Amino acid sequence: MALWFSATAVAPDLAAAWDLSAVERAWLTNAVQVGFVVGALFSAALTLSDVVRPRVLVAVSAWLGAAATVAIALAVDSALPAIGLRFLTGVALAGVYPPGMKLIAGWFRNRRGFAIGTLVGALTVGSALPHLLRAVGGVGRPRAVLLGAAGLAVVGGALALRVEQGPYQAPTAPFDPRAVRRLLGNRPAVLANLGYFGHMWELYAVWTWIPAYLAASATVGSPRLASGLAFLTIGVGSVGAVVAGVVADDVGRTTVTSASMVVSGAACLGAGVAFDAPLLALVPFLVVWGATIVADSAQFSAALTELAEAEYVGTALTLQTAVGFLLTTVSIQVTPLVADAVGWRWAFAPLVVGPVLGTLAMLRLRGLPAARKLAGGRR
């Protein structure tokens, strides 16, 4: 997953080298989001996650994404081809994340929230790694960061091939074009999806633009420190995802997701207060925000595996992520426009709408009889 923000992390360097506009810089990330949506919808329509062995799909997809990233590093010197290759990277990553969730869900029946939370924690660390690569020596060296991210993806694909199918994974299902229609008519699953969509409205906009927010703060100053704090903010979410998984299995998925969105939504507003705060105040704020903003992510997916048809869980997860990432293309584009109007201090404030609506959806799900299927009866 280091491929996801590989170009985003070095966007300041690429912007200087290629004379990128603000819109072109945003599309270095948004192209991945759009590519992911296209790849996920294609996969869902053909039920690829339920027809192809997940470990093979993950490995091949990771290698294709790595190849596109290497091409940017070695053969591209302008925005348009880079954005095209970033789109292809997103298409490839649609074959990594959703099948990965299905793969790990097949090994766990009772502690599924913890298991998928751990996977999302890995996704979070992977997404943050390009910022770490830049912080420890990649400032002014975008090619090194891009090649480093691609190398990590190659290793990840090789590791995926060694993951056997779990005892609780549904057998390979036949192609059924009506599977998606049945999912859309499953009200509890739809509410779980609505919760996820509210969460996604906030998540990737913050992950994309937190480096710009930090760079604009008078407290932060240097590009290296901004990249380091961006890595911290995103990477600490791995701890939040794992802890939330453990708690959700014991307390309930709707409880944990609602609590996480309340805290992260409040942080969208609190970012304005923390903007020029001393590091002793800013860093703890970033840690809390980073830990809670993704803590709930896995629990929406875990809930869907418990509410959707077992034979087409892979397709349900793929469709969920496709629509969620489609929403992120809007919030990612809107955030810098808000920053242009009011400054980076309050640029994240409009994102609070997502957590509010997501919390309402999960509380509605909590009141349905089908919520007893969640976490062994723990709503």
Short mmCIF file of C-alpha atoms in Angstrom, two decimals:
data_model
loop_
_atom_site.label_atom_id
_atom_site.label_comp_id
_atom_site.label_asym_id
_atom_site.label_seq_id
_atom_site.Cartn_x
_atom_site.Cartn_y
_atom_site.Cartn_z
CA MET A 1 0.00 0.00 0.00
CA ALA A 2 3.06 2.30 -0.03
CA LEU A 3 2.14 2.93 -3.67
CA TRP A 4 -0.96 4.90 -2.69
CA PHE A 5 0.72 8.10 -1.43
CA SER A 6 4.07 7.60 -3.14
CA ALA A 7 3.54 10.55 -5.51
CA THR A 8 1.60 12.56 -2.93
CA ALA A 9 4.54 12.46 -0.53
CA VAL A 10 6.90 13.92 -3.13
CA ALA A 11 4.32 16.30 -4.65
CA PRO A 12 6.22 19.41 -3.45
CA ASP A 13 9.35 18.19 -5.23
CA LEU A 14 7.45 17.18 -8.37
CA ALA A 15 5.59 20.49 -8.36
CA ALA A 16 8.90 22.37 -8.37
CA ALA A 17 10.49 20.13 -11.02
CA TRP A 18 7.48 19.94 -13.36
CA ASP A 19 5.91 23.34 -12.60
CA LEU A 20 2.65 21.75 -11.45
CA SER A 21 -0.48 23.75 -10.70
CA ALA A 22 -2.46 23.15 -7.51
CA VAL A 23 -5.05 21.20 -9.52
CA GLU A 24 -2.40 18.95 -11.10
CA ARG A 25 -0.85 18.33 -7.70
CA ALA A 26 -4.22 17.28 -6.29
CA TRP A 27 -4.70 14.87 -9.19
CA LEU A 28 -1.53 13.00 -8.29
CA THR A 29 -3.65 11.58 -5.47
CA ASN A 30 -7.12 11.87 -6.98
CA ALA A 31 -6.11 9.84 -10.03
CA VAL A 32 -5.38 6.92 -7.69
CA GLN A 33 -8.79 7.34 -6.06
CA VAL A 34 -10.55 7.37 -9.45
CA GLY A 35 -8.51 4.43 -10.69
CA PHE A 36 -9.35 2.49 -7.54
CA VAL A 37 -13.06 3.19 -8.06
CA VAL A 38 -12.94 2.06 -11.70
CA GLY A 39 -10.96 -1.06 -10.81
CA ALA A 40 -13.23 -1.87 -7.88
CA LEU A 41 -16.43 -1.42 -9.88
CA PHE A 42 -15.02 -3.58 -12.66
CA SER A 43 -14.03 -6.21 -10.09
CA ALA A 44 -17.44 -6.05 -8.39
CA ALA A 45 -19.32 -6.34 -11.69
CA LEU A 46 -17.35 -9.47 -12.60
CA THR A 47 -17.22 -10.68 -8.94
CA LEU A 48 -13.45 -11.13 -9.40
CA SER A 49 -12.79 -11.18 -5.64
CA ASP A 50 -15.02 -14.25 -5.38
CA VAL A 51 -13.95 -15.98 -8.61
CA VAL A 52 -10.15 -15.53 -8.56
CA ARG A 53 -8.08 -16.82 -5.64
CA PRO A 54 -7.53 -13.75 -3.42
CA ARG A 55 -3.79 -14.28 -2.87
CA VAL A 56 -3.16 -14.45 -6.63
CA LEU A 57 -5.28 -11.36 -7.25
CA VAL A 58 -3.45 -9.43 -4.50
CA ALA A 59 0.03 -10.41 -5.71
CA VAL A 60 -0.51 -9.68 -9.39
CA SER A 61 -2.25 -6.39 -8.62
CA ALA A 62 0.56 -5.24 -6.32
CA TRP A 63 3.15 -5.95 -9.00
CA LEU A 64 1.17 -4.08 -11.67
CA GLY A 65 0.90 -1.06 -9.38
CA ALA A 66 4.63 -1.24 -8.67
CA ALA A 67 5.39 -1.28 -12.40
CA ALA A 68 3.31 1.87 -12.96
CA THR A 69 5.16 3.61 -10.11
CA VAL A 70 8.57 2.63 -11.49
CA ALA A 71 7.51 4.07 -14.84
CA ILE A 72 6.79 7.45 -13.19
CA ALA A 73 10.19 7.42 -11.52
CA LEU A 74 12.21 6.49 -14.59
CA ALA A 75 10.32 7.67 -17.67
CA VAL A 76 8.05 10.61 -16.81
CA ASP A 77 8.79 14.32 -16.51
CA SER A 78 5.37 15.99 -16.76
CA ALA A 79 1.95 15.92 -15.17
CA LEU A 80 -0.28 14.23 -17.75
CA PRO A 81 1.54 10.89 -18.12
CA ALA A 82 2.15 10.81 -14.36
CA ILE A 83 -1.56 11.26 -13.67
CA GLY A 84 -2.36 8.51 -16.18
CA LEU A 85 0.05 6.11 -14.48
CA ARG A 86 -1.36 7.08 -11.08
CA PHE A 87 -4.80 6.14 -12.42
CA LEU A 88 -3.45 2.71 -13.41
CA THR A 89 -1.91 2.38 -9.95
CA GLY A 90 -5.35 2.92 -8.43
CA VAL A 91 -6.90 0.31 -10.73
CA ALA A 92 -4.25 -2.16 -9.57
CA LEU A 93 -4.75 -1.37 -5.87
CA ALA A 94 -8.43 -2.29 -6.22
CA GLY A 95 -7.10 -5.85 -6.50
CA VAL A 96 -5.09 -5.54 -3.27
CA TYR A 97 -7.18 -4.05 -0.48
CA PRO A 98 -10.69 -5.63 -0.82
CA PRO A 99 -9.40 -9.16 -1.61
CA GLY A 100 -6.96 -8.78 1.26
CA MET A 101 -9.87 -8.19 3.64
CA LYS A 102 -11.65 -11.25 2.32
CA LEU A 103 -8.47 -13.30 2.67
CA ILE A 104 -7.92 -12.43 6.32
CA ALA A 105 -11.63 -12.76 7.17
CA GLY A 106 -11.38 -16.39 6.06
CA TRP A 107 -9.05 -17.13 8.97
CA PHE A 108 -11.20 -15.61 11.72
CA ARG A 109 -14.77 -16.19 12.83
CA ASN A 110 -14.96 -14.82 16.39
CA ARG A 111 -12.26 -12.11 16.36
CA ARG A 112 -12.87 -10.80 12.88
CA GLY A 113 -12.89 -7.14 13.94
CA PHE A 114 -9.39 -7.53 15.40
CA ALA A 115 -8.20 -9.40 12.30
CA ILE A 116 -9.46 -6.86 9.76
CA GLY A 117 -8.36 -4.06 12.09
CA THR A 118 -4.83 -5.45 11.92
CA LEU A 119 -5.02 -5.54 8.14
CA VAL A 120 -6.23 -1.92 8.03
CA GLY A 121 -3.41 -1.09 10.43
CA ALA A 122 -0.99 -2.53 7.88
CA LEU A 123 -2.68 -0.52 5.14
CA THR A 124 -2.28 2.59 7.27
CA VAL A 125 1.42 2.07 7.89
CA GLY A 126 1.92 1.29 4.21
CA SER A 127 0.11 4.46 3.19
CA ALA A 128 2.30 6.49 5.56
CA LEU A 129 5.64 4.98 4.51
CA PRO A 130 6.35 7.33 1.56
CA HIS A 131 6.27 10.26 4.00
CA LEU A 132 8.81 8.43 6.16
CA LEU A 133 11.01 7.72 3.13
CA ARG A 134 10.94 11.41 2.28
CA ALA A 135 11.59 12.48 5.87
CA VAL A 136 14.72 10.31 6.26
CA GLY A 137 16.41 11.35 3.05
CA GLY A 138 13.93 11.82 0.25
CA VAL A 139 13.46 15.60 0.35
CA GLY A 140 14.43 16.76 -3.12
CA ARG A 141 14.80 13.14 -4.30
CA PRO A 142 11.35 12.09 -5.60
CA ARG A 143 12.75 9.26 -7.74
CA ALA A 144 14.21 7.53 -4.67
CA VAL A 145 10.90 7.71 -2.80
CA LEU A 146 8.92 6.38 -5.77
CA LEU A 147 11.33 3.49 -6.34
CA GLY A 148 11.37 2.69 -2.63
CA ALA A 149 7.57 2.48 -2.54
CA ALA A 150 7.54 0.28 -5.64
CA GLY A 151 10.11 -2.06 -4.10
CA LEU A 152 7.97 -2.45 -0.99
CA ALA A 153 4.95 -3.33 -3.14
CA VAL A 154 6.94 -6.03 -4.97
CA VAL A 155 7.87 -7.60 -1.63
CA GLY A 156 4.26 -7.33 -0.44
CA GLY A 157 2.99 -9.14 -3.53
CA ALA A 158 5.48 -11.96 -2.99
CA LEU A 159 4.38 -12.32 0.64
CA ALA A 160 0.71 -12.41 -0.40
CA LEU A 161 1.34 -15.51 -2.52
CA ARG A 162 2.34 -17.38 0.64
CA VAL A 163 -1.00 -16.77 2.38
CA GLU A 164 -3.18 -19.88 2.30
CA GLN A 165 -6.97 -19.75 2.14
CA GLY A 166 -8.53 -19.81 5.61
CA PRO A 167 -10.96 -22.44 6.94
CA TYR A 168 -13.84 -19.93 7.20
CA GLN A 169 -13.54 -18.53 3.69
CA ALA A 170 -16.49 -19.23 1.42
CA PRO A 171 -15.68 -21.40 -1.59
CA THR A 172 -15.13 -19.79 -4.96
CA ALA A 173 -18.53 -18.63 -6.19
CA PRO A 174 -19.93 -18.64 -9.72
CA PHE A 175 -20.45 -15.37 -11.54
CA ASP A 176 -23.86 -13.98 -10.55
CA PRO A 177 -24.87 -10.58 -11.97
CA ARG A 178 -27.73 -10.36 -9.45
CA ALA A 179 -25.39 -10.46 -6.42
CA VAL A 180 -24.87 -6.68 -6.45
CA ARG A 181 -28.62 -6.05 -6.74
CA ARG A 182 -29.30 -8.22 -3.70
CA LEU A 183 -26.64 -6.37 -1.74
CA LEU A 184 -28.24 -3.01 -2.55
CA GLY A 185 -31.54 -4.33 -1.19
CA ASN A 186 -29.97 -5.47 2.10
CA ARG A 187 -30.92 -2.58 4.44
CA PRO A 188 -28.51 -3.41 7.32
CA ALA A 189 -25.65 -3.75 4.83
CA VAL A 190 -26.64 -0.44 3.22
CA LEU A 191 -26.52 1.31 6.62
CA ALA A 192 -23.07 -0.16 7.30
CA ASN A 193 -22.02 1.18 3.92
CA LEU A 194 -23.45 4.64 4.68
CA GLY A 195 -21.40 4.71 7.88
CA TYR A 196 -18.32 3.83 5.84
CA PHE A 197 -19.06 6.53 3.28
CA GLY A 198 -19.25 9.20 6.00
CA HIS A 199 -15.94 7.99 7.39
CA MET A 200 -14.28 8.05 3.95
CA TRP A 201 -15.42 11.62 3.24
CA GLU A 202 -13.03 12.69 5.99
CA LEU A 203 -10.24 10.10 5.92
CA TYR A 204 -8.46 10.49 2.59
CA ALA A 205 -8.85 14.26 2.41
CA VAL A 206 -7.00 14.49 5.73
CA TRP A 207 -4.40 11.90 4.72
CA THR A 208 -3.79 13.72 1.43
CA TRP A 209 -3.56 17.27 2.74
CA ILE A 210 -2.14 16.91 6.25
CA PRO A 211 1.38 17.57 4.88
CA ALA A 212 0.19 20.87 3.35
CA TYR A 213 -1.59 21.79 6.60
CA LEU A 214 1.58 21.12 8.57
CA ALA A 215 3.83 22.91 6.09
CA ALA A 216 1.62 26.01 6.39
CA SER A 217 1.80 26.02 10.19
CA ALA A 218 4.26 28.51 11.68
CA THR A 219 5.08 25.90 14.33
CA VAL A 220 6.39 23.23 11.93
CA GLY A 221 8.71 25.10 9.59
CA SER A 222 10.94 22.60 7.76
CA PRO A 223 9.77 20.19 5.00
CA ARG A 224 11.50 17.29 6.76
CA LEU A 225 9.60 17.91 9.99
CA ALA A 226 6.33 18.29 8.06
CA SER A 227 6.89 14.91 6.36
CA GLY A 228 7.83 13.30 9.67
CA LEU A 229 4.70 14.60 11.37
CA ALA A 230 2.59 13.52 8.38
CA PHE A 231 4.02 10.00 8.75
CA LEU A 232 3.20 10.09 12.46
CA THR A 233 -0.36 11.31 11.90
CA ILE A 234 -1.14 8.65 9.31
CA GLY A 235 0.96 5.84 10.75
CA VAL A 236 -0.41 6.05 14.29
CA GLY A 237 -3.74 5.05 12.80
CA SER A 238 -2.40 1.50 12.68
CA VAL A 239 -2.51 1.40 16.48
CA GLY A 240 -6.00 2.85 16.48
CA ALA A 241 -7.22 0.29 13.96
CA VAL A 242 -5.91 -2.68 15.97
CA VAL A 243 -7.15 -1.39 19.33
CA ALA A 244 -10.56 -0.55 17.87
CA GLY A 245 -10.75 -4.06 16.43
CA VAL A 246 -10.17 -5.63 19.83
CA VAL A 247 -12.69 -3.34 21.53
CA ALA A 248 -15.31 -3.74 18.79
CA ASP A 249 -15.21 -7.53 19.12
CA ASP A 250 -15.97 -7.18 22.84
CA VAL A 251 -18.18 -4.07 22.97
CA GLY A 252 -19.78 -3.80 19.54
CA ARG A 253 -19.13 -2.44 16.07
CA THR A 254 -21.72 0.35 16.05
CA THR A 255 -20.43 1.60 19.42
CA VAL A 256 -16.80 1.78 18.30
CA THR A 257 -17.50 3.28 14.88
CA SER A 258 -19.79 5.95 16.33
CA ALA A 259 -17.30 6.91 19.05
CA SER A 260 -14.43 7.10 16.55
CA MET A 261 -16.35 9.35 14.19
CA VAL A 262 -17.39 11.68 17.02
CA VAL A 263 -13.75 12.18 18.04
CA SER A 264 -12.30 12.49 14.53
CA GLY A 265 -15.14 14.78 13.45
CA ALA A 266 -14.43 17.03 16.42
CA ALA A 267 -10.76 17.04 15.37
CA CYS A 268 -11.71 18.42 11.95
CA LEU A 269 -12.93 21.49 13.78
CA GLY A 270 -10.14 21.39 16.38
CA ALA A 271 -7.50 21.52 13.65
CA GLY A 272 -8.14 25.25 13.38
CA VAL A 273 -7.36 25.72 17.05
CA ALA A 274 -4.25 23.50 16.96
CA PHE A 275 -2.84 25.03 13.75
CA ASP A 276 -0.20 27.32 15.29
CA ALA A 277 -0.08 25.64 18.70
CA PRO A 278 3.33 24.68 20.17
CA LEU A 279 4.62 21.23 19.22
CA LEU A 280 3.90 20.00 22.75
CA ALA A 281 0.20 20.59 22.03
CA LEU A 282 0.14 19.99 18.27
CA VAL A 283 1.77 16.55 18.33
CA PRO A 284 -0.68 14.99 20.87
CA PHE A 285 -3.56 16.45 18.87
CA LEU A 286 -2.22 14.85 15.68
CA VAL A 287 -1.77 11.51 17.46
CA VAL A 288 -5.37 11.47 18.71
CA TRP A 289 -6.73 12.56 15.34
CA GLY A 290 -4.59 10.09 13.42
CA ALA A 291 -5.49 7.21 15.73
CA THR A 292 -9.25 7.78 15.62
CA ILE A 293 -9.71 8.85 12.00
CA VAL A 294 -9.02 5.31 10.73
CA ALA A 295 -9.83 3.30 13.87
CA ASP A 296 -13.36 2.62 12.66
CA SER A 297 -12.48 1.77 9.06
CA ALA A 298 -12.04 -1.97 9.54
CA GLN A 299 -15.22 -2.26 11.57
CA PHE A 300 -17.41 -1.13 8.68
CA SER A 301 -15.81 -3.85 6.58
CA ALA A 302 -16.10 -6.44 9.35
CA ALA A 303 -19.76 -5.52 9.75
CA LEU A 304 -20.33 -6.03 6.03
CA THR A 305 -18.77 -9.50 6.15
CA GLU A 306 -21.32 -10.35 8.86
CA LEU A 307 -24.34 -8.81 7.11
CA ALA A 308 -23.77 -9.70 3.44
CA GLU A 309 -24.15 -13.07 1.68
CA ALA A 310 -21.20 -15.26 2.64
CA GLU A 311 -20.61 -16.40 -0.96
CA TYR A 312 -20.26 -12.83 -2.22
CA VAL A 313 -18.47 -11.10 0.64
CA GLY A 314 -15.58 -10.19 -1.66
CA THR A 315 -17.93 -8.44 -4.06
CA ALA A 316 -19.72 -6.65 -1.21
CA LEU A 317 -16.41 -5.36 0.17
CA THR A 318 -15.27 -4.30 -3.28
CA LEU A 319 -18.48 -2.36 -3.92
CA GLN A 320 -18.29 -0.73 -0.50
CA THR A 321 -14.75 0.48 -1.05
CA ALA A 322 -15.51 1.58 -4.64
CA VAL A 323 -18.26 4.00 -3.63
CA GLY A 324 -16.32 5.14 -0.57
CA PHE A 325 -13.27 6.01 -2.61
CA LEU A 326 -15.43 7.75 -5.21
CA LEU A 327 -16.56 10.12 -2.46
CA THR A 328 -12.95 10.83 -1.55
CA THR A 329 -12.32 12.29 -5.00
CA VAL A 330 -14.74 15.08 -4.10
CA SER A 331 -13.43 15.81 -0.60
CA ILE A 332 -9.81 15.74 -1.80
CA GLN A 333 -10.60 18.37 -4.45
CA VAL A 334 -12.77 20.50 -2.15
CA THR A 335 -10.25 20.76 0.70
CA PRO A 336 -7.60 22.87 -1.12
CA LEU A 337 -10.36 25.09 -2.50
CA VAL A 338 -11.47 25.76 1.07
CA ALA A 339 -7.83 26.39 1.98
CA ASP A 340 -7.56 28.96 -0.81
CA ALA A 341 -10.62 30.73 0.56
CA VAL A 342 -9.99 30.63 4.33
CA GLY A 343 -6.43 29.27 4.75
CA TRP A 344 -5.21 25.87 5.89
CA ARG A 345 -6.15 26.61 9.50
CA TRP A 346 -9.86 25.90 8.83
CA ALA A 347 -9.56 23.88 5.60
CA PHE A 348 -10.65 20.62 7.26
CA ALA A 349 -13.76 22.02 8.98
CA PRO A 350 -16.24 21.05 6.18
CA LEU A 351 -15.16 17.43 6.49
CA VAL A 352 -17.09 17.13 9.76
CA VAL A 353 -20.26 16.50 7.72
CA GLY A 354 -19.07 12.97 6.89
CA PRO A 355 -18.56 11.74 10.47
CA VAL A 356 -21.88 13.27 11.53
CA LEU A 357 -23.87 11.45 8.83
CA GLY A 358 -21.85 8.25 9.31
CA THR A 359 -22.58 8.23 13.05
CA LEU A 360 -26.31 8.64 12.42
CA ALA A 361 -26.27 5.67 10.01
CA MET A 362 -24.49 3.40 12.51
CA LEU A 363 -26.85 4.35 15.31
CA ARG A 364 -29.77 3.50 13.01
CA LEU A 365 -28.18 0.12 12.24
CA ARG A 366 -27.78 -0.50 15.97
CA GLY A 367 -31.57 -0.40 16.36
CA LEU A 368 -32.27 -3.09 13.75
CA PRO A 369 -32.71 -6.79 14.64
CA ALA A 370 -30.02 -7.69 12.09
CA ALA A 371 -27.46 -5.88 14.27
CA ARG A 372 -27.39 -9.05 16.41
CA LYS A 373 -25.25 -10.58 13.65
CA LEU A 374 -22.49 -8.12 14.44
CA ALA A 375 -19.55 -9.29 16.57
CA GLY A 376 -21.36 -12.36 17.89
CA GLY A 377 -24.37 -10.37 19.08
CA ARG A 378 -22.47 -7.32 20.34
CA ARG A 379 -23.92 -4.41 18.43
#
